């Protein structure tokens, strides 16, 4: 196809950060996506409804004057979170979901949850007030192999949690394995998953291609080729339980290229183009619109966006970085050819 248009997409999982980083990265998300689910793993994290409302305001203050981008906020589930806070969140016009980070699983998860069992009353409140639980699904047990963390979390924590809370809506975030895809396919309709462009386009060989490649390191870490293929299969299947969540997670070049580099791939500047590349490779461009623009809105029970964006064939590499030097942000897929580019609203 030379050119095609889709309903304006939404990003159901993004890290916008705060302060100077927020103003650097927000324009890339806000120019493409109608809405975004904004992750709460700031330092300190977004623990309360008041924190989330203040953060939403800071995001809005960074937008260009006529932007109609809508940040949808999340609370960070901590062991101190109370059912009363969940009730408050459910009444807030800006809070859309609550995020579970297993303690120590990823960037800024030190205040996350060590013992899921102790959370029963808070999960009951989520169910009662109908707020979705977004899950970073990785085991943090120290003897679990890094490539098995998602499967171990799924078996030991997520399956029992979904069974125990029969009315809870759950998004299994940034799934990376065939096991996770199979679980969501057979789970009740209240369970969905987001999938990132990096997990659709790369497998774990990319981490070691010609040397150690820190800009391909994110969590959950890239998996085997058969896992990547399973993700492509479900993302392009038209199954509404799988939808777009970029997990765009900017870290400066110096904090990635370090003896203990941060986890996170910054893909916001090329996110739609990268998804289009993955769908084009699978000969499934006709399924991109559902995945990118319909299914997430339906799951979150929000209206689909009304605007459209147009993509055009180009076969050119995307931008390599935003900014220069140690503070620069290396962009996902830097230098690789992308078949499509967004040419603006339709
Ligand atoms: C994210 C970040 O940097 O905040 N990093 C990542 O590798 N995805 C955190 C997360 O979503 O795990
Ligand atoms: Zn994330």
XYZ file of C-alpha atoms and ligand atoms in Angstrom:
359
model
C 0.000 0.000 0.000
C 1.329 3.455 -0.905
C -0.672 5.238 1.726
C -3.454 4.483 4.187
C -5.147 6.082 7.151
C -6.240 4.793 10.547
C -8.271 6.221 13.413
C -5.995 8.286 15.643
C -4.324 5.776 17.964
C -3.883 5.778 21.744
C -0.870 4.593 23.744
C -2.035 2.374 26.605
C 1.389 2.277 28.331
C 3.959 5.076 28.309
C 6.565 6.622 30.621
C 6.456 10.404 30.288
C 8.730 11.101 33.293
C 8.701 14.552 34.897
C 10.456 17.932 34.838
C 12.910 18.562 31.995
C 12.609 15.008 30.628
C 8.810 15.363 30.476
C 9.069 18.459 28.307
C 11.572 16.719 26.016
C 9.595 13.530 25.407
C 5.935 14.544 25.717
C 5.694 16.180 22.246
C 6.452 12.849 20.528
C 3.585 11.082 22.275
C 1.138 14.001 22.167
C 1.517 14.650 18.414
C 0.501 11.095 17.498
C -1.726 9.668 20.190
C -5.131 10.891 21.317
C -4.668 9.554 24.834
C -2.018 7.735 26.810
C -1.974 5.694 29.980
C 0.827 7.386 31.909
C 2.939 5.161 34.129
C 3.344 6.241 37.777
C 6.939 5.092 38.420
C 8.318 8.545 39.140
C 10.707 9.073 42.018
C 8.858 9.436 44.369
C 6.033 7.461 42.760
C 2.476 8.616 42.062
C 0.894 7.092 45.160
C -2.299 9.064 45.684
C -5.133 10.544 43.669
C -3.815 13.995 44.628
C -0.350 13.034 43.260
C -1.950 11.817 40.021
C -4.007 14.983 39.602
C -0.952 17.182 40.198
C 1.090 15.112 37.699
C -1.708 15.358 35.102
C -1.615 19.120 35.506
C 2.173 19.224 34.974
C 1.704 17.186 31.796
C -1.043 19.481 30.549
C 1.121 22.525 31.246
C 3.793 21.060 28.939
C 1.418 20.612 25.990
C 1.350 23.039 23.078
C -1.630 25.427 23.360
C -4.137 23.719 21.048
C -3.271 20.128 21.873
C -6.191 17.838 22.608
C -3.950 15.056 23.943
C -5.442 13.526 27.091
C -3.182 11.986 29.740
C -4.899 9.138 31.584
C -3.281 8.729 34.956
C -2.388 5.676 37.017
C -1.694 5.148 40.703
C 1.342 3.194 41.852
C 0.235 0.334 44.049
C 2.300 0.228 47.230
C 1.927 -1.880 50.328
C 0.564 1.260 51.991
C -2.243 1.787 49.419
C -5.668 1.679 51.088
C -9.143 0.748 49.789
C -10.193 4.351 50.585
C -7.502 5.639 48.184
C -8.849 3.306 45.481
C -12.339 4.684 46.043
C -11.002 8.251 45.751
C -9.140 7.317 42.560
C -12.279 5.823 41.028
C -14.054 9.174 41.512
C -11.243 11.195 39.949
C -11.775 12.303 36.369
C -8.080 11.812 35.577
C -7.259 8.407 37.117
C -7.892 5.497 34.753
C -6.100 2.545 36.366
C -3.755 1.299 39.076
C -0.324 -0.189 38.365
C 1.237 -3.148 40.138
C 5.029 -3.341 40.171
C 6.488 -6.321 41.979
C 9.032 -4.793 44.377
C 12.412 -4.537 42.647
C 11.207 -5.737 39.209
C 12.139 -2.650 37.180
C 12.931 1.103 37.134
C 11.656 2.835 40.314
C 9.910 -0.223 41.696
C 11.498 -0.107 45.148
C 8.157 1.006 46.620
C 6.326 -1.800 44.776
C 4.638 -4.825 46.249
C 6.612 -7.695 47.831
C 3.665 -9.762 49.068
C 0.682 -9.880 46.722
C -1.355 -11.829 49.261
C -1.454 -8.840 51.605
C -3.192 -6.786 48.905
C -6.525 -8.624 49.029
C -8.639 -5.711 50.353
C -7.134 -3.266 47.840
C -7.762 -5.648 44.935
C -11.327 -6.135 46.223
C -11.712 -2.346 46.120
C -10.414 -2.214 42.531
C -13.034 -4.781 41.619
C -15.780 -2.938 43.492
C -14.956 0.460 41.999
C -14.181 -1.025 38.588
C -10.654 0.309 38.114
C -8.397 -1.878 35.948
C -5.246 -3.354 37.474
C -2.210 -2.994 35.200
C 0.433 -5.597 35.919
C 4.173 -5.613 35.394
C 4.273 -9.390 35.253
C 7.718 -10.515 36.325
C 8.822 -12.697 39.200
C 11.436 -11.074 41.409
C 12.617 -14.212 43.139
C 16.426 -14.009 43.045
C 16.900 -17.578 41.816
C 14.538 -17.163 38.851
C 16.342 -16.994 35.504
C 15.877 -13.541 33.946
C 14.301 -15.069 30.816
C 11.792 -17.059 32.916
C 10.545 -14.194 35.064
C 7.388 -13.545 33.088
C 6.381 -17.214 32.993
C 7.057 -17.690 36.693
C 4.988 -14.616 37.574
C 2.192 -15.826 35.322
C 2.058 -19.284 36.912
C 2.621 -18.316 40.526
C 0.936 -14.921 40.797
C -1.211 -13.858 37.854
C -3.233 -17.017 37.279
C -4.270 -17.222 40.973
C -4.941 -13.460 41.113
C -7.267 -13.529 38.092
C -9.076 -16.531 39.572
C -9.380 -15.044 43.052
C -10.778 -11.728 41.839
C -13.496 -12.816 39.467
C -14.629 -9.289 38.564
C -11.237 -7.591 38.290
C -10.188 -6.167 34.933
C -6.500 -6.841 34.354
C -4.016 -5.668 31.728
C -0.944 -7.875 31.503
C 1.481 -5.140 30.395
C 4.161 -5.450 27.707
C 3.895 -9.212 27.293
C 6.999 -10.882 25.898
C 6.382 -14.631 25.739
C 4.298 -17.188 23.895
C 3.075 -18.344 27.340
C 1.703 -14.896 28.166
C 0.011 -14.630 24.753
C -1.595 -18.066 25.195
C -2.754 -17.178 28.704
C -4.506 -13.992 27.554
C -6.105 -15.799 24.608
C -7.810 -18.294 26.895
C -8.456 -15.979 29.861
C -11.840 -14.328 30.483
C -12.646 -11.197 28.456
C -11.761 -8.965 31.443
C -8.071 -9.818 30.867
C -6.113 -8.039 28.114
C -2.472 -7.370 27.195
C -0.379 -4.593 25.718
C 2.474 -5.313 23.303
C 5.441 -3.023 22.526
C 7.013 -2.445 19.096
C 10.394 -3.708 20.291
C 8.941 -7.075 21.292
C 7.263 -7.375 17.873
C 10.410 -6.487 15.909
C 13.307 -7.974 17.887
C 14.287 -11.089 19.741
C 17.001 -11.463 22.363
C 19.743 -11.876 19.766
C 19.402 -8.112 19.246
C 20.895 -7.595 22.701
C 24.186 -9.106 21.577
C 24.296 -8.253 17.884
C 27.998 -7.576 17.210
C 28.514 -6.627 20.870
C 26.488 -5.582 23.892
C 23.584 -3.366 22.786
C 22.276 -1.385 25.769
C 19.656 0.493 23.736
C 17.826 -2.776 23.115
C 17.645 -3.517 26.820
C 14.246 -3.098 28.399
C 12.175 -4.978 30.936
C 10.747 -7.481 30.509
C 13.834 -8.359 28.476
C 13.499 -9.453 24.831
C 12.825 -13.169 24.475
C 13.305 -15.951 21.908
C 12.314 -15.794 18.250
C 9.397 -18.177 18.856
C 8.085 -15.788 21.517
C 8.362 -12.836 19.126
C 6.454 -14.805 16.514
C 3.701 -15.635 19.002
C 3.380 -11.922 19.855
C 3.158 -10.984 16.167
C 0.519 -13.671 15.693
C -1.757 -12.396 18.468
C -1.167 -8.686 17.732
C -2.152 -9.180 14.086
C -4.957 -11.669 14.796
C -7.719 -9.104 15.248
C -8.272 -10.391 18.797
C -9.426 -7.275 20.706
C -7.685 -8.385 23.909
C -4.293 -7.399 22.510
C -3.603 -3.718 21.965
C -0.947 -1.061 21.626
C 1.207 0.012 24.572
C 4.599 1.359 23.537
C 6.312 1.213 26.953
C 8.384 4.107 25.618
C 10.812 4.588 28.521
C 13.444 7.293 27.969
C 16.805 7.233 29.730
C 19.754 9.433 28.759
C 22.489 7.898 26.630
C 24.892 8.088 29.574
C 22.577 6.153 31.863
C 22.058 3.447 29.209
C 25.719 3.213 28.167
C 26.990 2.513 31.643
C 28.433 -0.354 33.668
C 24.933 -0.802 35.103
C 22.707 0.533 32.335
C 19.050 1.430 32.848
C 16.250 -0.664 31.355
C 14.017 1.071 28.845
C 13.607 1.664 25.111
C 12.672 5.155 23.905
C 10.364 4.541 20.956
C 7.874 7.437 21.071
C 9.317 9.289 18.010
C 8.814 6.226 15.761
C 6.200 4.211 17.630
C 3.436 4.109 15.008
C 5.964 3.666 12.214
C 7.543 0.737 14.087
C 4.192 -0.958 14.665
C 3.356 -0.402 10.980
C 6.681 -2.038 10.088
C 5.874 -5.092 12.229
C 2.346 -5.392 10.787
C 3.626 -4.878 7.208
C 6.228 -7.636 7.676
C 3.390 -9.930 8.772
C 1.315 -8.809 5.786
C -1.359 -7.601 8.213
C -1.545 -3.823 7.784
C -5.324 -4.138 7.634
C -5.238 -5.244 11.289
C -3.188 -2.278 12.515
C -6.150 0.011 13.143
C -7.940 -2.363 15.514
C -4.773 -2.976 17.516
C -3.607 0.650 17.580
C -6.843 2.610 17.718
C -9.904 0.554 18.672
C -9.292 -2.323 21.079
C -7.630 -0.386 23.906
C -10.364 2.261 23.933
C -13.000 -0.482 24.002
C -11.271 -2.280 26.904
C -10.951 0.944 28.910
C -14.573 1.746 28.022
C -13.748 5.042 26.404
C -14.963 6.324 23.059
C -12.747 5.611 20.075
C -10.940 8.708 18.801
C -12.641 10.631 16.030
C -9.609 11.961 14.145
C -7.468 9.954 11.741
C -3.759 9.841 10.854
C -2.277 9.005 7.464
C 0.742 6.803 6.828
C 2.715 6.876 3.604
C 5.239 4.465 2.111
C 8.759 5.879 2.485
C 11.472 3.224 3.119
C 13.676 5.563 5.090
C 15.423 5.216 8.424
C 13.845 6.977 11.396
C 15.715 9.502 13.558
C 18.749 8.150 15.427
C 18.515 10.273 18.541
C 16.829 13.207 20.213
C 19.535 15.556 21.454
C 23.263 14.966 21.361
C 25.995 13.799 23.676
C 25.551 12.034 26.999
C 22.140 13.630 27.614
C 20.785 12.566 24.231
C 18.013 9.985 23.923
C 18.748 7.189 21.484
C 15.601 6.339 19.529
C 14.397 2.781 19.003
C 15.264 1.238 15.615
C 17.876 3.969 15.040
C 19.151 3.799 11.489
C 16.921 0.893 10.426
C 14.630 1.329 7.441
C 10.969 1.904 8.218
C 8.483 1.271 5.444
C 5.955 3.878 6.531
C 5.965 7.323 8.020
C 3.134 9.350 9.429
C 2.337 12.302 7.209
C -0.070 13.971 9.584
C -3.761 14.036 10.333
C -5.991 12.727 7.575
C 10.553 1.196 32.368
C 11.137 2.531 32.869
O 12.278 2.851 32.543
O 10.426 3.241 33.587
N 11.612 0.419 31.790
C 11.481 -0.610 30.919
O 12.485 -1.259 30.617
N 10.326 -0.922 30.383
C 9.850 0.495 33.473
C 9.011 -0.664 33.039
O 7.978 -0.509 32.380
O 9.397 -1.818 33.346
Zn 6.647 0.424 31.280
